[in-house]
Amino acid sequence: MASPAKFTPPTPAEIQKVLDTCHRLNSTPAKLTPKRFFEIFMTTGNSEVAYLRRYWRTARGSQDTGVARSTKGELPLGSFHSSSSVGRTFFSHEEQRLQDTTMTTTHMPFLYGMINDVLNQRGPLNDQSEDDGVLKASNVPTTKHVEDPEPEEIGEVAYVQSLTGKDRTMARFDRIATTICSMVAFALNRRHNGLQLHNSVRFYACGVSERVQEYLNHLGLCSARRTALSALKTLSIEGQGSLKPVMSWQRGCPIAPTICIDNIDMEQHVHDISVGNRSNTFRGTWGYIHVPDPALLQTLNLEDLTLKAYLDSLERARDFTINPLHFMPTCEARESEVDVWKSQIAKVLMEHLAVPSDRSKAISTSPQALDQISHTKPTIHMLKLMDASDNSAEGIGQVFASLLQQSGLTSEHFYGHLQPMDGDLGTIQNFNSLKSQRAPSPYGCDSLSNVVFQLGASHTLWNIGLSIFSHHFGNSSDQSNVGAWQYLEALGFPSEKAIQKKDFTLMINQMEKTMEATLYYCLRVVMNNNNEILGDERVTLSTERWNAVVEDCYERFCSPHARREAAKAACPKLSNTLVQLHDFSSVVEAKRSMKSGDLTQILPPDLRKYLCHNLLISPSGRSNHFVAKDEWLKCQNYWIKFLFNQTGNGTSIDRLRDLFSINIGLLQEMYKSLKIDAGASIIHQSHNNHLSTKSLTMFMQMANNRDLLALNTPPKPEVHIKRDNTYLSGFGKMKKTIVPRTPSLKNSKSTCSFKNRAM
């Protein structure tokens, strides 16, 4: 609300004049109300009255009732915001609140107060019925605290009303009054365009059509579409300029910020085909710059992050003998694996079957963190979409030329510092191909010896998960085949949709559901109630009994001894189940470790720590909400390909490249700001992997009918194909590779850039 105007106490003479006036108005023969008096005074054609009101619009009158009186000119002296000079800070929530406060308290306090008074005449409202549906409409479980939701993946957002009841009504009235004041100021003078410029960019980001935006501009709610495009062009120039100081990295750090890149393909469709105007597929590359966390750098020895230290470590690798023992798990790794197994079993037991009487003494549902990454919100700068694809060695060279141009650095500076990069397997293979074509070369711009590529964590998980899932999937056309497809069908998921290369996250989620359902069945067998029908209620067990169930389940079905004994049986059914459970458990733990931020021997220790701690980021700045950097880039690809890509008149690559790619973060914030202005709060969440009671009941029926754990002797022999233990078969293949071919595994060093390397 606007602050009330300062009141000057009246003098006795003024009070007496007011009393005389009231007495005269109320006297007969014609009593007048104050409203009727002013109506006659302002509208009558009587010459004497008209003469008395001759000073009404002159400066000697009072200015307290000025409806729209805002400052003129361009900022900072006026209220005009030019689209050719607007900056990113203008679109921040704090800047918007400052503009609203200035409008309502300095420029138009009278109009703002009058509108608020009119709206508040209806009194406080009872919005309880509407508030009850807020959580349901937002898909937020009512059993969890709204302020601390538990999202699972990045990229999905829910909105919850932060205010309820009278507070929510007052906030809505305040927004209405503020908006009306801005509309009136814009209608009187279109240079008072703070809200309108903000809305024009916001509506464009939200996909409002040009026809609707033209109507909203007519009402005074937003500026024209061309103004929004001009503002985005200005912001793009600012964004490109911000890349240069980031890449120059003049803060005493010897290592450059990490660059994450990925290919992006989209079709530019042309309906009216002609010569030189045809549909084509755009194949480009996009990415971002990840500035290292200063707190992490303070814990490292900067001498280990230099290019010289990196190249010296590669030279030491020339004489380093790769021993198969390096690929074997250590004692600490074995202990960690047991801890992971028991935490996974405890999680399923806690969620679906029983709770311990004393949780503080029960086996933890989360394994102990080995190397925790800081969840500080990362500093990220998007790159401009590049007209070069990383699908070939030539394309990789063009990508590096574009990166050099966007960084604003000289060739000596760009290739004179250690440059970490993230990419998928295809990008790294093409990069190594380009290096081999240019080797040997004493020049950094040709040898690319300063670039160290890391395979993205998500791509690694997806590739390994796909191989494991395909290995255990089975034959869905054979009803007697007990592969992973049977598990999915029992859980109500169509098996033919499980393996999709366009949705690897869905595949990993289905593997997690399959693993948890299998552990659920194992626990039911351990608790000797696998043939009973259980309800939704969980029983309470003593902590000793609860821990004993977890330990027994691990020893019977999850330990190496259990898999060895199952492999000796004549029927491979139990062995297949336990091997699948073991393989799926590895993938699931990798996914959960990535989410929590929980993390070879050749690189310097501090350089190893730096690279490992830069594999994952927490975009929201919250603990246990990490995501792989390559997966986060995939989410940005989705935004620009399917949301900000206007398909009505065909895809415009120039618009996506010049206006959207480098402003993608700002446009996402604009997209979300509509709900924020409507009184909602943003929470980052996703669909949790949850197994319903009905799904588990159907799975138990399938597991008992198929006898997944070989508990009963079949009346007649069953024919099942024994699946290889991927862990053991992997070591077997390594043996075959080592003995006859390369005992020292020299081919593992093929991508290392040694000095004076022979052609």
PDB file of C-alpha atoms in Angstrom, residues 115-228:
ATOM      1  CA  ILE A 115      -8.000   1.068  -6.717  1.00  0.00           C
ATOM      2  CA  ASN A 116      -6.895  -0.865  -3.661  1.00  0.00           C
ATOM      3  CA  ASP A 117      -9.651   0.741  -1.575  1.00  0.00           C
ATOM      4  CA  VAL A 118     -12.270  -0.224  -4.166  1.00  0.00           C
ATOM      5  CA  LEU A 119     -11.021  -3.823  -4.308  1.00  0.00           C
ATOM      6  CA  ASN A 120     -10.895  -4.131  -0.527  1.00  0.00           C
ATOM      7  CA  GLN A 121     -14.490  -2.961  -0.063  1.00  0.00           C
ATOM      8  CA  ARG A 122     -15.687  -6.545  -0.427  1.00  0.00           C
ATOM      9  CA  GLY A 123     -13.789  -7.460   2.740  1.00  0.00           C
ATOM     10  CA  PRO A 124     -11.706 -10.568   3.488  1.00  0.00           C
ATOM     11  CA  LEU A 125     -12.519 -13.657   1.451  1.00  0.00           C
ATOM     12  CA  ASN A 126     -12.662 -17.279   2.407  1.00  0.00           C
ATOM     13  CA  ASP A 127     -10.379 -19.034  -0.079  1.00  0.00           C
ATOM     14  CA  GLN A 128     -10.221 -22.269   1.883  1.00  0.00           C
ATOM     15  CA  SER A 129     -11.955 -24.259  -0.843  1.00  0.00           C
ATOM     16  CA  GLU A 130      -9.476 -23.029  -3.419  1.00  0.00           C
ATOM     17  CA  ASP A 131      -6.491 -23.577  -1.133  1.00  0.00           C
ATOM     18  CA  ASP A 132      -7.472 -27.200  -0.550  1.00  0.00           C
ATOM     19  CA  GLY A 133      -7.020 -27.953  -4.226  1.00  0.00           C
ATOM     20  CA  VAL A 134      -3.663 -26.232  -4.596  1.00  0.00           C
ATOM     21  CA  LEU A 135      -1.496 -29.196  -3.660  1.00  0.00           C
ATOM     22  CA  LYS A 136      -3.607 -31.620  -5.653  1.00  0.00           C
ATOM     23  CA  ALA A 137      -3.485 -29.432  -8.751  1.00  0.00           C
ATOM     24  CA  SER A 138       0.282 -29.071  -8.386  1.00  0.00           C
ATOM     25  CA  ASN A 139       0.844 -32.853  -8.136  1.00  0.00           C
ATOM     26  CA  VAL A 140       2.611 -32.424  -4.803  1.00  0.00           C
ATOM     27  CA  PRO A 141       1.970 -35.186  -2.237  1.00  0.00           C
ATOM     28  CA  THR A 142       0.012 -33.840   0.722  1.00  0.00           C
ATOM     29  CA  THR A 143       1.955 -36.058   3.111  1.00  0.00           C
ATOM     30  CA  LYS A 144       5.164 -34.134   2.485  1.00  0.00           C
ATOM     31  CA  HIS A 145       6.031 -30.649   3.586  1.00  0.00           C
ATOM     32  CA  VAL A 146       5.512 -28.224   0.750  1.00  0.00           C
ATOM     33  CA  GLU A 147       8.668 -26.275   1.543  1.00  0.00           C
ATOM     34  CA  ASP A 148      10.891 -29.357   1.336  1.00  0.00           C
ATOM     35  CA  PRO A 149       9.772 -31.545  -1.563  1.00  0.00           C
ATOM     36  CA  GLU A 150      11.919 -34.390  -2.815  1.00  0.00           C
ATOM     37  CA  PRO A 151      12.367 -34.025  -6.550  1.00  0.00           C
ATOM     38  CA  GLU A 152      14.164 -36.783  -8.362  1.00  0.00           C
ATOM     39  CA  GLU A 153      15.275 -35.493 -11.747  1.00  0.00           C
ATOM     40  CA  ILE A 154      16.145 -32.157 -13.260  1.00  0.00           C
ATOM     41  CA  GLY A 155      13.956 -30.314 -15.712  1.00  0.00           C
ATOM     42  CA  GLU A 156      10.526 -30.636 -14.121  1.00  0.00           C
ATOM     43  CA  VAL A 157       8.959 -27.883 -12.054  1.00  0.00           C
ATOM     44  CA  ALA A 158       5.841 -27.699  -9.908  1.00  0.00           C
ATOM     45  CA  TYR A 159       4.169 -24.622  -8.485  1.00  0.00           C
ATOM     46  CA  VAL A 160       2.628 -24.247  -5.038  1.00  0.00           C
ATOM     47  CA  GLN A 161       0.729 -21.217  -3.732  1.00  0.00           C
ATOM     48  CA  SER A 162       2.953 -19.590  -1.126  1.00  0.00           C
ATOM     49  CA  LEU A 163       0.098 -17.500   0.349  1.00  0.00           C
ATOM     50  CA  THR A 164      -3.370 -18.571   1.425  1.00  0.00           C
ATOM     51  CA  GLY A 165      -6.550 -16.977   2.669  1.00  0.00           C
ATOM     52  CA  LYS A 166      -6.574 -13.231   3.268  1.00  0.00           C
ATOM     53  CA  ASP A 167      -2.856 -12.808   2.511  1.00  0.00           C
ATOM     54  CA  ARG A 168      -3.317 -14.342  -0.914  1.00  0.00           C
ATOM     55  CA  THR A 169      -6.307 -12.078  -1.645  1.00  0.00           C
ATOM     56  CA  MET A 170      -4.410  -8.954  -0.592  1.00  0.00           C
ATOM     57  CA  ALA A 171      -1.421  -9.928  -2.744  1.00  0.00           C
ATOM     58  CA  ARG A 172      -3.738 -10.437  -5.723  1.00  0.00           C
ATOM     59  CA  PHE A 173      -5.374  -7.026  -5.212  1.00  0.00           C
ATOM     60  CA  ASP A 174      -1.939  -5.424  -4.942  1.00  0.00           C
ATOM     61  CA  ARG A 175      -0.881  -7.014  -8.257  1.00  0.00           C
ATOM     62  CA  ILE A 176      -4.098  -5.840  -9.964  1.00  0.00           C
ATOM     63  CA  ALA A 177      -3.715  -2.262  -8.720  1.00  0.00           C
ATOM     64  CA  THR A 178      -0.034  -2.128  -9.679  1.00  0.00           C
ATOM     65  CA  THR A 179      -0.751  -3.468 -13.165  1.00  0.00           C
ATOM     66  CA  ILE A 180      -3.557  -0.950 -13.743  1.00  0.00           C
ATOM     67  CA  CYS A 181      -1.252   1.901 -12.740  1.00  0.00           C
ATOM     68  CA  SER A 182       1.362   0.688 -15.236  1.00  0.00           C
ATOM     69  CA  MET A 183      -1.277   0.363 -17.970  1.00  0.00           C
ATOM     70  CA  VAL A 184      -2.556   3.902 -17.348  1.00  0.00           C
ATOM     71  CA  ALA A 185       0.975   5.331 -17.394  1.00  0.00           C
ATOM     72  CA  PHE A 186       1.747   3.464 -20.632  1.00  0.00           C
ATOM     73  CA  ALA A 187      -1.518   4.652 -22.227  1.00  0.00           C
ATOM     74  CA  LEU A 188      -0.745   8.291 -21.394  1.00  0.00           C
ATOM     75  CA  ASN A 189       2.895   8.047 -22.447  1.00  0.00           C
ATOM     76  CA  ARG A 190       4.309   4.941 -24.131  1.00  0.00           C
ATOM     77  CA  ARG A 191       7.753   5.737 -22.833  1.00  0.00           C
ATOM     78  CA  HIS A 192       6.625   4.552 -19.384  1.00  0.00           C
ATOM     79  CA  ASN A 193       7.204   0.964 -20.541  1.00  0.00           C
ATOM     80  CA  GLY A 194       8.848  -0.974 -17.694  1.00  0.00           C
ATOM     81  CA  LEU A 195       6.107  -3.573 -17.245  1.00  0.00           C
ATOM     82  CA  GLN A 196       5.309  -3.632 -20.954  1.00  0.00           C
ATOM     83  CA  LEU A 197       8.879  -4.412 -22.044  1.00  0.00           C
ATOM     84  CA  HIS A 198       9.141  -7.103 -19.381  1.00  0.00           C
ATOM     85  CA  ASN A 199       5.856  -8.666 -20.491  1.00  0.00           C
ATOM     86  CA  SER A 200       6.701  -8.548 -24.192  1.00  0.00           C
ATOM     87  CA  VAL A 201       9.774 -10.749 -23.663  1.00  0.00           C
ATOM     88  CA  ARG A 202       7.929 -12.939 -21.177  1.00  0.00           C
ATOM     89  CA  PHE A 203       4.941 -13.540 -23.470  1.00  0.00           C
ATOM     90  CA  TYR A 204       7.269 -14.330 -26.361  1.00  0.00           C
ATOM     91  CA  ALA A 205       9.109 -16.869 -24.193  1.00  0.00           C
ATOM     92  CA  CYS A 206       5.790 -18.439 -23.172  1.00  0.00           C
ATOM     93  CA  GLY A 207       4.749 -18.968 -26.790  1.00  0.00           C
ATOM     94  CA  VAL A 208       2.029 -16.304 -26.989  1.00  0.00           C
ATOM     95  CA  SER A 209       1.031 -15.845 -30.617  1.00  0.00           C
ATOM     96  CA  GLU A 210       1.722 -12.590 -32.415  1.00  0.00           C
ATOM     97  CA  ARG A 211      -2.023 -11.964 -32.792  1.00  0.00           C
ATOM     98  CA  VAL A 212      -2.648 -12.242 -29.038  1.00  0.00           C
ATOM     99  CA  GLN A 213       0.418 -10.162 -28.206  1.00  0.00           C
ATOM    100  CA  GLU A 214      -0.793  -7.437 -30.557  1.00  0.00           C
ATOM    101  CA  TYR A 215      -4.105  -7.327 -28.665  1.00  0.00           C
ATOM    102  CA  LEU A 216      -2.328  -7.197 -25.294  1.00  0.00           C
ATOM    103  CA  ASN A 217      -0.201  -4.355 -26.635  1.00  0.00           C
ATOM    104  CA  HIS A 218      -3.401  -2.547 -27.602  1.00  0.00           C
ATOM    105  CA  LEU A 219      -4.634  -2.891 -24.002  1.00  0.00           C
ATOM    106  CA  GLY A 220      -1.340  -1.572 -22.632  1.00  0.00           C
ATOM    107  CA  LEU A 221      -0.167  -4.822 -21.044  1.00  0.00           C
ATOM    108  CA  CYS A 222       2.917  -5.354 -23.191  1.00  0.00           C
ATOM    109  CA  SER A 223       5.051  -3.810 -25.886  1.00  0.00           C
ATOM    110  CA  ALA A 224       4.997  -4.880 -29.523  1.00  0.00           C
ATOM    111  CA  ARG A 225       6.547  -8.141 -30.737  1.00  0.00           C
ATOM    112  CA  ARG A 226       9.314  -6.316 -32.599  1.00  0.00           C
ATOM    113  CA  THR A 227      10.298  -4.650 -29.309  1.00  0.00           C
ATOM    114  CA  ALA A 228      10.714  -8.079 -27.700  1.00  0.00           C
TER     115      ALA A 228
END
